[in-house]
C-alpha cells in the first residue's frame, strides 16, 4: 500500500493516516493526537523520521492519552487531506487535542526541536493547555497536595501510591505518570518541592526522588541507581501487584495448580538452558520446515545458510553437533535443488545412521516455558538461539560479521510460522543491517532489535503476564548496562552491554538441566 511506501511502516507504532482513516483518527478521538505531515522526498523529513520513530517508541505507553500519526503528503491520494489541513511546508507537526471537531486544523508546533526529550515535554505542555478537553484515559498530571494525599486511600483502592518530589520545571513526575498509565494498582503523582510540610514529613532532601506512600501513613524511598524517569519506571512496574490493566495479576501458585499438560520446571530466569535451544531446533527442523514439501531457489539458499551457521556456531552436545555437521555436509552438496523436505527430514532423523549423531525428539521448554500453552515457547527459543549464535560467532571471531544475522533474516523471512512477525522483522532488517560492521556490532544489533520488538508488543495479547516485556536487561540484571546522559535521559552503556550479552549467552554458562 501507498502508506508503506512513505517514511514509516506499520512496525513504527505510528498511525499511518489515509483518506480512509483520517476522519476516525483525528476527529473526536479519545486520545490527543500528534501528527506529522511530511513529504517523502523532503530531506528534512527524511532526517527527522528516525527522531519521530524514536519518540513513538519512547512514549508508546502514553497511547491511550496521546497517540502519534503521520501522513505522506507527497502521495497522490493524500494531497487533498494535506490541503484540507492547510499544510504549507514539510515537515509540519500538529497537535490535536482529545475530541477534536471535524473542522479542527490542529495546533501547529512552530520551530519544533529535533530532540526526543524536548518533543516529549512539548507534548506534555500541549496536553496541559488550559481549557482543552482532557483525554479520558489521561491521569491527572498536576501536582498533588498533602490534603489530597491524605484523602487518597479513602477514595482509592490501589495498592501503591508513588510520589515523585521535584521542582516545578521538572517533567519527570508527569512522564512517569503517563508511562504507568496502562498499569493497575499504582498511582503516580508529582509533589512540588514547595509542598513544605509533606517534604519535611517524609524527610525529602533530593529533587527529584520517589517515595512509596501507604494507607497507614508509612512510606519508603524507592531505591534506584539514578533519579531519572526510566529507572523509576523499571522499579515501579515490578512492584508487587502492579500489572497491565486488564491482565490478571500473576499468582504463581495458581499457575502451578492450573497446569494440566506438563509439570512446571523450575528455572533461573537469568540463565540460558540447552533444553530450550534443542527444543527450538526440534521445532524448527521437524515442525516448522515440514510445511515446505519442496525447498528450492531462495528458500533453499536460506536453509543452507541456516544449517551452516548452526553447524559452525551452535554450542551443542557432541551428538547434536555430529548431527548438525552431517546434515550440513549433505545439504551443501545438494547443488542442483530442489530438495524435498522428506529427504531433509531423513537426515535430521539420521536414517543414514551416522554414528553418535542425533537431535532429541520433542520439546522440553524450561527458560521458555509459558504460563499457558500459547505463551512463549518456540519464539522465545528462536530469539535465544540466535542470540547464542551471534555471541558464539563473536567468540570464535573470524567470520563475516553479518553471517549469522543474514541467516536469521532469511530463515525468518522464508520459514518463520508467524508471518506477521516475519514481516515486522523484515521491515527492521531492511532498515539497518548496514550498521553491522564487526562481530560485536552484530551481537548488539540483535539485542537492540529484540528490544524494539519488546517495546512494540509490550502489553499485547501475546504477552505472558508472568513474563512482561521489558527493555532488557533490567537494571537489576545488569546495573552497568544502564547509564544516564547529562540531560537526564536514560542511555544504554553499549560498552557494558556487549560483555553482558557475551556472558549471558556464552556456551560455558548454558545450563544442561532437564536434558534427556
Ligand atoms: P522473548 O522476547 O521471546 O525473549 C526470550 C528471552 O530472551 C527473554 O526471556 C529474555 O531472557 C531474553 N531477552 C529479552 N529481550 C532481549 C534482548 N533485547 N536481547 C537479548 N535477549 C533478550 N510477537 C508479536 O506479537 N509480534 C511480532 O511482531 C513479533 N515478532 C517477532 C519476530 C521474531 C524474529 C521473533 C523470533 C519473535 C517475534 N514475536 C513477535 C514473538 C515475541 O517476540 C516473543 O518471542 C514472544 O512473545 C515470547 O516472549 P518471551 O516473553 O518468551 O520473550
XYZ file of C-alpha atoms and ligand atoms in Angstrom:
569
model
C 0.000 0.000 0.000
C 0.998 3.617 -0.587
C 1.312 4.297 3.134
C 4.080 1.689 3.351
C 5.985 3.477 0.609
C 6.420 6.589 2.786
C 8.905 7.114 5.590
C 7.047 4.959 8.127
C 5.753 1.413 8.250
C 3.258 -0.461 10.370
C 6.191 -1.510 12.585
C 6.750 2.031 13.847
C 3.760 2.357 16.167
C 2.680 5.433 14.291
C -0.811 5.527 12.821
C -0.421 5.842 9.048
C -3.090 8.323 8.000
C -5.013 7.927 4.771
C -8.257 9.114 3.278
C -9.937 6.052 4.782
C -8.940 6.602 8.397
C -8.255 10.325 8.779
C -11.796 11.048 9.950
C -11.867 8.367 12.596
C -8.321 9.072 13.835
C -8.294 12.868 14.032
C -11.922 13.651 14.715
C -13.425 13.056 18.122
C -10.603 10.750 19.178
C -10.469 9.882 22.869
C -6.693 10.369 22.786
C -4.924 13.558 21.795
C -3.052 13.097 18.508
C 0.362 14.314 17.408
C 0.505 14.282 13.621
C 3.423 14.733 11.286
C 2.559 15.922 7.787
C 5.576 15.154 5.638
C 6.664 14.629 2.063
C 8.672 11.506 1.413
C 11.046 13.390 -0.911
C 11.890 16.143 1.575
C 15.371 15.872 3.056
C 14.364 17.420 6.373
C 11.570 14.905 6.704
C 13.904 12.032 5.932
C 16.370 13.145 8.565
C 13.594 13.827 11.074
C 11.904 10.440 10.625
C 14.267 8.445 12.891
C 13.623 11.017 15.636
C 9.886 10.764 15.173
C 10.105 6.956 15.312
C 12.214 7.137 18.433
C 9.670 9.449 20.011
C 6.914 6.949 19.135
C 8.825 4.176 20.916
C 9.615 6.466 23.802
C 6.007 7.428 24.532
C 4.430 4.165 23.447
C 2.874 3.658 26.863
C 1.070 7.010 26.600
C -1.077 5.896 23.686
C -4.467 5.885 25.413
C -3.862 9.538 26.311
C -1.779 10.732 23.384
C -1.064 8.863 20.212
C 1.064 9.612 17.146
C 0.282 9.620 13.442
C 1.914 10.596 10.153
C 0.836 11.215 6.608
C 2.840 11.380 3.400
C 1.584 14.487 1.611
C 3.616 13.531 -1.463
C 1.359 10.557 -2.164
C -1.301 11.463 -4.732
C -4.130 10.065 -2.698
C -3.173 12.197 0.335
C -2.789 15.581 -1.342
C -6.395 16.541 -0.699
C -6.140 15.786 3.017
C -2.952 17.849 3.395
C -4.634 20.744 1.609
C -7.625 20.489 3.921
C -5.310 20.707 6.922
C -3.659 23.735 5.306
C -0.179 22.286 5.267
C 2.307 24.790 3.816
C 5.644 23.129 4.405
C 7.225 19.868 5.469
C 7.534 18.523 7.973
C 4.672 20.129 9.869
C 3.723 18.735 13.250
C 0.305 19.461 14.675
C -1.320 18.650 17.973
C -4.992 17.699 18.017
C -6.483 17.683 21.498
C -8.845 14.876 22.510
C -12.322 15.069 20.992
C -11.283 17.493 18.261
C -14.050 18.655 15.908
C -14.207 17.743 12.235
C -13.142 21.235 11.189
C -10.237 21.446 13.621
C -6.928 22.179 11.915
C -4.861 21.266 14.967
C -2.256 23.377 16.692
C 0.983 23.586 14.699
C 4.279 23.287 16.537
C 6.475 26.073 15.256
C 10.221 25.577 15.122
C 9.978 22.283 16.949
C 13.029 20.630 18.384
C 14.724 17.551 16.994
C 15.365 16.206 20.424
C 13.116 13.441 21.719
C 13.181 14.783 25.247
C 12.147 18.270 24.213
C 9.442 16.923 21.919
C 8.097 14.894 24.820
C 7.999 17.981 27.023
C 6.238 19.908 24.283
C 3.552 17.225 24.103
C 3.002 17.410 27.866
C 2.683 21.188 27.621
C 0.060 20.728 24.897
C -1.870 18.175 26.927
C -1.969 20.647 29.798
C -3.028 23.567 27.617
C -5.733 25.280 29.646
C -9.279 24.737 28.511
C -8.638 21.892 26.077
C -10.592 18.686 26.636
C -8.693 16.211 28.806
C -8.277 12.742 27.281
C -10.446 10.478 29.460
C -7.641 7.904 29.816
C -5.122 10.508 30.930
C -4.435 10.530 34.678
C -4.108 13.872 36.463
C -0.744 15.489 35.795
C -0.950 18.498 38.062
C 0.988 18.483 41.338
C -0.776 16.950 44.288
C -1.089 18.371 47.770
C -0.832 16.899 51.229
C -4.585 17.247 51.730
C -5.288 15.329 48.558
C -2.878 12.587 49.551
C -4.471 12.255 52.946
C -7.796 11.605 51.269
C -6.306 9.410 48.613
C -6.746 5.998 50.191
C -10.298 6.795 51.289
C -11.389 7.092 47.693
C -8.945 4.717 46.026
C -8.196 1.043 46.363
C -4.866 0.990 44.549
C -2.064 -0.713 46.388
C 0.735 1.735 45.671
C 0.907 5.487 45.616
C 4.208 6.699 44.203
C 5.070 10.325 44.897
C 7.697 11.991 42.785
C 9.146 15.020 44.510
C 10.533 17.556 42.087
C 10.711 21.235 41.229
C 8.071 22.827 39.063
C 10.256 22.779 35.948
C 10.849 19.031 36.045
C 8.776 16.830 33.746
C 9.780 13.520 35.322
C 6.703 13.172 37.537
C 4.353 13.748 34.633
C 6.333 11.453 32.334
C 6.339 8.606 34.825
C 2.605 9.138 35.450
C 1.984 8.712 31.729
C 4.431 5.806 31.462
C 2.411 3.896 34.070
C -0.953 4.880 32.753
C -1.684 1.397 31.455
C -0.796 -0.281 34.741
C -3.127 -1.131 37.593
C -2.602 -0.981 41.316
C -0.354 2.015 41.081
C -0.962 5.739 41.006
C 1.848 8.164 40.360
C 1.609 11.820 41.397
C 4.120 14.611 41.383
C 4.707 16.701 44.502
C 6.471 20.032 44.226
C 9.387 20.904 46.441
C 7.258 23.804 47.695
C 4.878 21.379 49.459
C 6.898 22.035 52.588
C 5.021 20.112 55.219
C 4.993 16.892 53.225
C 8.595 17.372 52.187
C 9.693 17.646 55.804
C 7.361 14.869 56.995
C 8.993 12.421 54.584
C 12.416 13.969 55.057
C 12.828 14.570 51.342
C 16.131 16.219 50.552
C 16.702 15.239 46.943
C 14.689 16.520 43.977
C 13.691 14.512 42.061
C 13.231 11.497 44.275
C 10.426 8.980 44.539
C 8.610 7.707 47.630
C 6.046 4.977 48.062
C 3.278 6.037 50.377
C 0.967 3.562 52.123
C -2.564 3.796 53.561
C -1.324 3.540 57.150
C 0.823 6.628 56.612
C 4.085 4.723 56.304
C 6.402 5.463 53.435
C 9.675 4.367 51.907
C 12.026 5.747 49.343
C 12.173 3.977 46.005
C 15.749 2.849 45.598
C 17.098 3.399 42.074
C 20.533 3.737 40.559
C 19.734 7.128 39.026
C 16.901 9.507 39.895
C 15.510 9.656 36.377
C 12.390 8.620 34.540
C 13.463 5.240 33.133
C 14.779 3.929 36.435
C 11.570 4.915 38.222
C 9.541 3.141 35.552
C 11.564 -0.088 35.727
C 11.221 -0.108 39.505
C 7.533 0.848 39.718
C 6.418 -1.640 37.049
C 7.774 -4.502 39.065
C 6.230 -3.663 42.426
C 4.079 -6.494 43.735
C 0.542 -6.316 42.365
C 1.381 -3.880 39.585
C 0.033 -5.341 36.344
C -1.091 -4.118 32.985
C -4.706 -3.072 33.034
C -6.973 -5.920 32.101
C -4.365 -8.585 32.725
C -4.920 -10.942 35.630
C -2.376 -10.483 38.380
C 0.064 -13.345 38.087
C -0.240 -15.650 41.073
C 2.403 -18.289 40.912
C 0.519 -20.933 42.907
C -2.438 -20.531 40.518
C -0.128 -21.177 37.631
C 1.058 -24.426 39.160
C -2.464 -25.511 40.062
C -3.949 -24.891 36.640
C -1.359 -26.741 34.669
C -2.766 -29.820 33.087
C -0.328 -30.859 30.386
C 3.180 -30.665 31.722
C 4.662 -30.185 35.165
C 6.291 -26.802 35.704
C 10.062 -26.916 35.551
C 11.761 -24.581 37.974
C 14.298 -22.373 36.307
C 16.505 -19.368 36.786
C 15.289 -16.550 34.565
C 18.726 -15.041 34.325
C 20.174 -18.138 32.662
C 20.021 -19.862 29.283
C 19.041 -23.544 29.039
C 20.227 -26.055 26.458
C 16.812 -27.721 26.675
C 15.269 -24.584 25.125
C 17.843 -24.467 22.366
C 17.381 -28.138 21.472
C 13.604 -27.718 21.638
C 13.819 -24.786 19.248
C 15.935 -26.878 16.870
C 13.499 -29.768 17.032
C 10.549 -27.489 16.361
C 12.299 -25.613 13.597
C 13.667 -28.652 11.756
C 10.835 -31.103 12.318
C 7.713 -28.972 12.572
C 8.196 -25.544 11.014
C 10.171 -26.680 7.985
C 7.828 -29.642 7.478
C 5.335 -27.196 5.985
C 7.609 -26.913 2.934
C 7.200 -30.068 0.897
C 9.743 -28.907 -1.686
C 12.517 -26.428 -0.981
C 14.056 -24.564 -3.858
C 15.670 -21.311 -5.011
C 15.872 -18.554 -2.412
C 14.363 -20.786 0.277
C 16.983 -23.452 -0.314
C 19.759 -20.886 -0.010
C 18.174 -19.675 3.222
C 18.035 -23.218 4.577
C 21.653 -23.899 3.624
C 22.842 -20.721 5.335
C 20.837 -21.534 8.446
C 22.132 -25.085 8.774
C 25.626 -23.831 8.015
C 25.620 -21.328 10.897
C 24.171 -23.988 13.189
C 26.918 -26.439 12.242
C 29.531 -23.741 12.823
C 28.342 -21.968 15.936
C 25.712 -23.964 17.801
C 27.374 -24.808 21.131
C 25.625 -28.152 21.388
C 26.320 -31.518 22.914
C 28.622 -33.703 20.787
C 25.781 -35.922 19.471
C 23.772 -32.901 18.378
C 26.815 -31.301 16.770
C 27.568 -34.514 14.871
C 24.019 -34.468 13.548
C 24.159 -30.791 12.541
C 27.506 -31.289 10.821
C 26.397 -34.331 8.867
C 23.164 -32.556 7.927
C 25.185 -29.571 6.773
C 27.599 -31.659 4.695
C 24.712 -33.394 2.980
C 22.764 -30.191 2.383
C 25.667 -28.176 0.972
C 26.168 -30.963 -1.564
C 22.628 -30.661 -2.900
C 23.795 -28.394 -5.683
C 21.019 -28.821 -8.117
C 17.956 -28.342 -5.940
C 15.093 -28.594 -5.429
C 15.187 -30.833 -2.394
C 12.211 -32.492 -0.807
C 11.501 -31.954 2.863
C 11.280 -35.717 3.163
C 14.915 -36.141 2.118
C 15.963 -33.384 4.525
C 13.970 -34.966 7.323
C 15.659 -38.309 6.835
C 18.944 -36.573 7.558
C 17.523 -34.811 10.607
C 16.330 -38.160 11.922
C 19.661 -39.703 10.950
C 18.280 -42.578 8.958
C 21.725 -42.707 7.299
C 22.917 -43.860 10.740
C 25.873 -41.581 11.122
C 27.486 -42.763 14.384
C 26.765 -40.781 17.562
C 24.594 -38.230 15.811
C 21.071 -37.313 16.914
C 18.749 -34.436 17.580
C 16.452 -35.308 20.501
C 12.783 -35.587 19.539
C 10.141 -33.360 21.061
C 10.172 -30.119 23.006
C 11.044 -29.566 26.623
C 10.783 -25.853 27.357
C 12.490 -24.601 30.506
C 13.536 -20.934 30.434
C 10.992 -20.511 27.636
C 8.051 -22.076 29.481
C 4.878 -20.058 29.319
C 2.166 -19.798 31.931
C -0.223 -21.064 29.221
C 0.392 -23.245 26.181
C 0.056 -20.305 23.796
C 2.679 -18.152 25.515
C 6.445 -18.024 24.902
C 7.986 -21.381 23.918
C 9.087 -21.510 20.280
C 9.512 -17.784 19.507
C 11.370 -17.425 22.804
C 13.547 -20.352 21.712
C 14.214 -18.704 18.334
C 15.393 -15.450 19.904
C 17.550 -17.307 22.397
C 19.047 -19.478 19.672
C 20.078 -16.548 17.503
C 21.458 -14.536 20.418
C 23.584 -17.552 21.305
C 24.736 -17.867 17.692
C 25.761 -14.198 17.371
C 27.667 -14.453 20.648
C 29.375 -17.682 19.584
C 30.366 -16.199 16.229
C 31.836 -13.238 18.100
C 33.809 -15.541 20.397
C 35.206 -17.534 17.524
C 35.904 -14.292 15.770
C 36.950 -14.890 12.197
C 33.810 -14.708 10.109
C 31.706 -12.260 8.102
C 30.038 -10.083 10.805
C 26.691 -10.344 9.044
C 26.767 -14.120 8.530
C 24.526 -15.119 11.441
C 22.146 -12.191 11.048
C 21.693 -12.822 7.341
C 20.983 -16.471 8.058
C 18.467 -15.440 10.701
C 16.848 -12.835 8.498
C 16.423 -15.290 5.635
C 15.220 -18.094 7.879
C 12.584 -15.806 9.420
C 11.632 -14.375 6.044
C 11.193 -17.756 4.368
C 10.062 -20.087 7.112
C 9.074 -18.476 10.439
C 5.496 -19.551 11.041
C 4.378 -16.212 12.479
C 4.135 -14.402 9.145
C 3.157 -11.147 10.754
C 6.293 -11.295 12.946
C 8.355 -12.126 9.870
C 7.062 -9.024 8.083
C 7.919 -6.767 11.014
C 11.351 -8.320 11.339
C 11.983 -7.826 7.637
C 10.984 -4.155 7.964
C 13.622 -3.755 10.676
C 16.288 -5.705 8.841
C 15.725 -3.702 5.679
C 16.252 -0.547 7.670
C 19.618 -1.329 9.059
C 21.905 -4.324 8.612
C 24.427 -1.856 7.156
C 25.466 -0.728 10.613
C 26.787 -4.217 11.301
C 30.461 -3.903 10.534
C 32.007 -6.099 13.215
C 31.091 -9.224 15.155
C 30.338 -7.297 18.388
C 28.089 -4.951 16.432
C 26.150 -7.995 15.177
C 25.571 -9.070 18.795
C 24.386 -5.559 19.619
C 22.208 -5.309 16.520
C 20.168 -8.322 17.510
C 19.879 -7.226 21.130
C 18.762 -3.759 20.088
C 16.207 -5.000 17.532
C 14.869 -7.539 20.004
C 14.261 -4.626 22.378
C 12.455 -2.774 19.603
C 10.170 -5.796 19.261
C 9.723 -5.929 23.043
C 8.759 -2.266 23.002
C 6.284 -2.705 20.183
C 4.483 -5.718 21.604
C 4.618 -4.916 25.339
C 1.085 -5.323 26.618
C -0.203 -7.170 23.539
C -2.362 -10.240 23.889
C 0.683 -12.357 23.122
C 2.431 -11.167 26.288
C 2.603 -13.710 29.075
C 1.531 -11.840 32.244
C 4.164 -13.799 34.160
C 6.887 -12.583 31.794
C 6.192 -8.948 30.938
C 8.121 -7.460 28.061
C 10.751 -5.032 29.248
C 13.681 -3.232 27.728
C 16.145 -5.961 28.528
C 18.294 -6.451 30.604
C 16.732 -4.673 33.570
C 18.932 -2.509 35.790
C 18.860 -5.315 38.379
C 20.151 -7.847 35.891
C 22.886 -5.614 34.557
C 23.396 -2.386 36.513
C 26.372 -1.301 34.445
C 24.427 -1.651 31.166
C 22.395 1.395 32.139
C 23.504 4.958 32.414
C 22.165 8.487 32.039
C 23.157 11.341 29.795
C 23.832 14.833 31.107
C 20.251 15.845 30.346
C 18.845 13.020 32.462
C 17.854 10.773 29.578
C 18.437 7.080 30.029
C 21.049 5.578 27.783
C 22.485 2.125 27.264
C 26.119 1.709 28.040
C 26.894 -0.403 24.999
C 30.467 -0.981 26.075
C 28.957 -2.877 29.038
C 26.068 -4.473 27.161
C 28.440 -6.397 24.874
C 30.271 -8.232 27.676
C 26.955 -8.782 29.465
C 25.464 -10.479 26.391
C 28.728 -12.315 25.846
C 28.479 -13.811 29.293
C 24.686 -14.335 29.422
C 24.624 -16.286 26.142
C 28.064 -17.869 26.388
C 28.364 -21.602 25.777
C 30.120 -22.137 29.101
C 27.174 -20.731 31.064
C 24.382 -22.615 29.284
C 22.645 -24.892 31.786
C 22.041 -28.511 30.873
C 19.254 -29.254 33.384
C 16.241 -31.218 32.102
C 18.088 -32.698 29.136
C 17.323 -36.346 28.480
P 11.201 -13.241 24.086
O 11.030 -11.875 23.535
O 10.884 -14.366 23.196
O 12.699 -13.351 24.595
C 13.249 -14.587 25.020
C 14.239 -14.318 26.110
O 15.319 -13.549 25.608
C 13.683 -13.475 27.257
O 13.072 -14.284 28.201
C 14.931 -12.800 27.799
O 15.621 -13.681 28.674
C 15.775 -12.614 26.579
N 15.657 -11.279 26.002
C 14.614 -10.411 26.038
N 14.921 -9.295 25.370
C 16.166 -9.447 24.895
C 17.022 -8.632 24.136
N 16.674 -7.414 23.737
N 18.246 -9.124 23.828
C 18.639 -10.340 24.234
N 17.856 -11.157 24.953
C 16.635 -10.716 25.292
N 5.381 -11.365 18.571
C 4.393 -10.493 18.262
O 3.369 -10.482 18.953
N 4.532 -9.600 17.240
C 5.654 -9.570 16.466
O 5.749 -8.786 15.533
C 6.689 -10.491 16.745
N 7.822 -10.534 16.002
C 8.769 -11.477 16.243
C 9.909 -11.554 15.425
C 10.861 -12.528 15.637
C 12.049 -12.600 14.738
C 10.689 -13.470 16.681
C 11.710 -14.558 16.913
C 9.578 -13.399 17.510
C 8.603 -12.424 17.290
N 7.477 -12.321 18.107
C 6.506 -11.398 17.830
C 7.367 -13.140 19.317
C 7.845 -12.345 20.526
O 8.978 -11.546 20.207
C 8.269 -13.236 21.688
O 9.218 -14.162 21.243
C 7.136 -13.990 22.320
O 6.110 -13.092 22.674
C 7.602 -14.727 23.600
O 8.104 -13.761 24.501
P 9.032 -14.084 25.732
O 8.432 -13.472 26.922
O 9.276 -15.528 25.816
O 10.399 -13.332 25.429
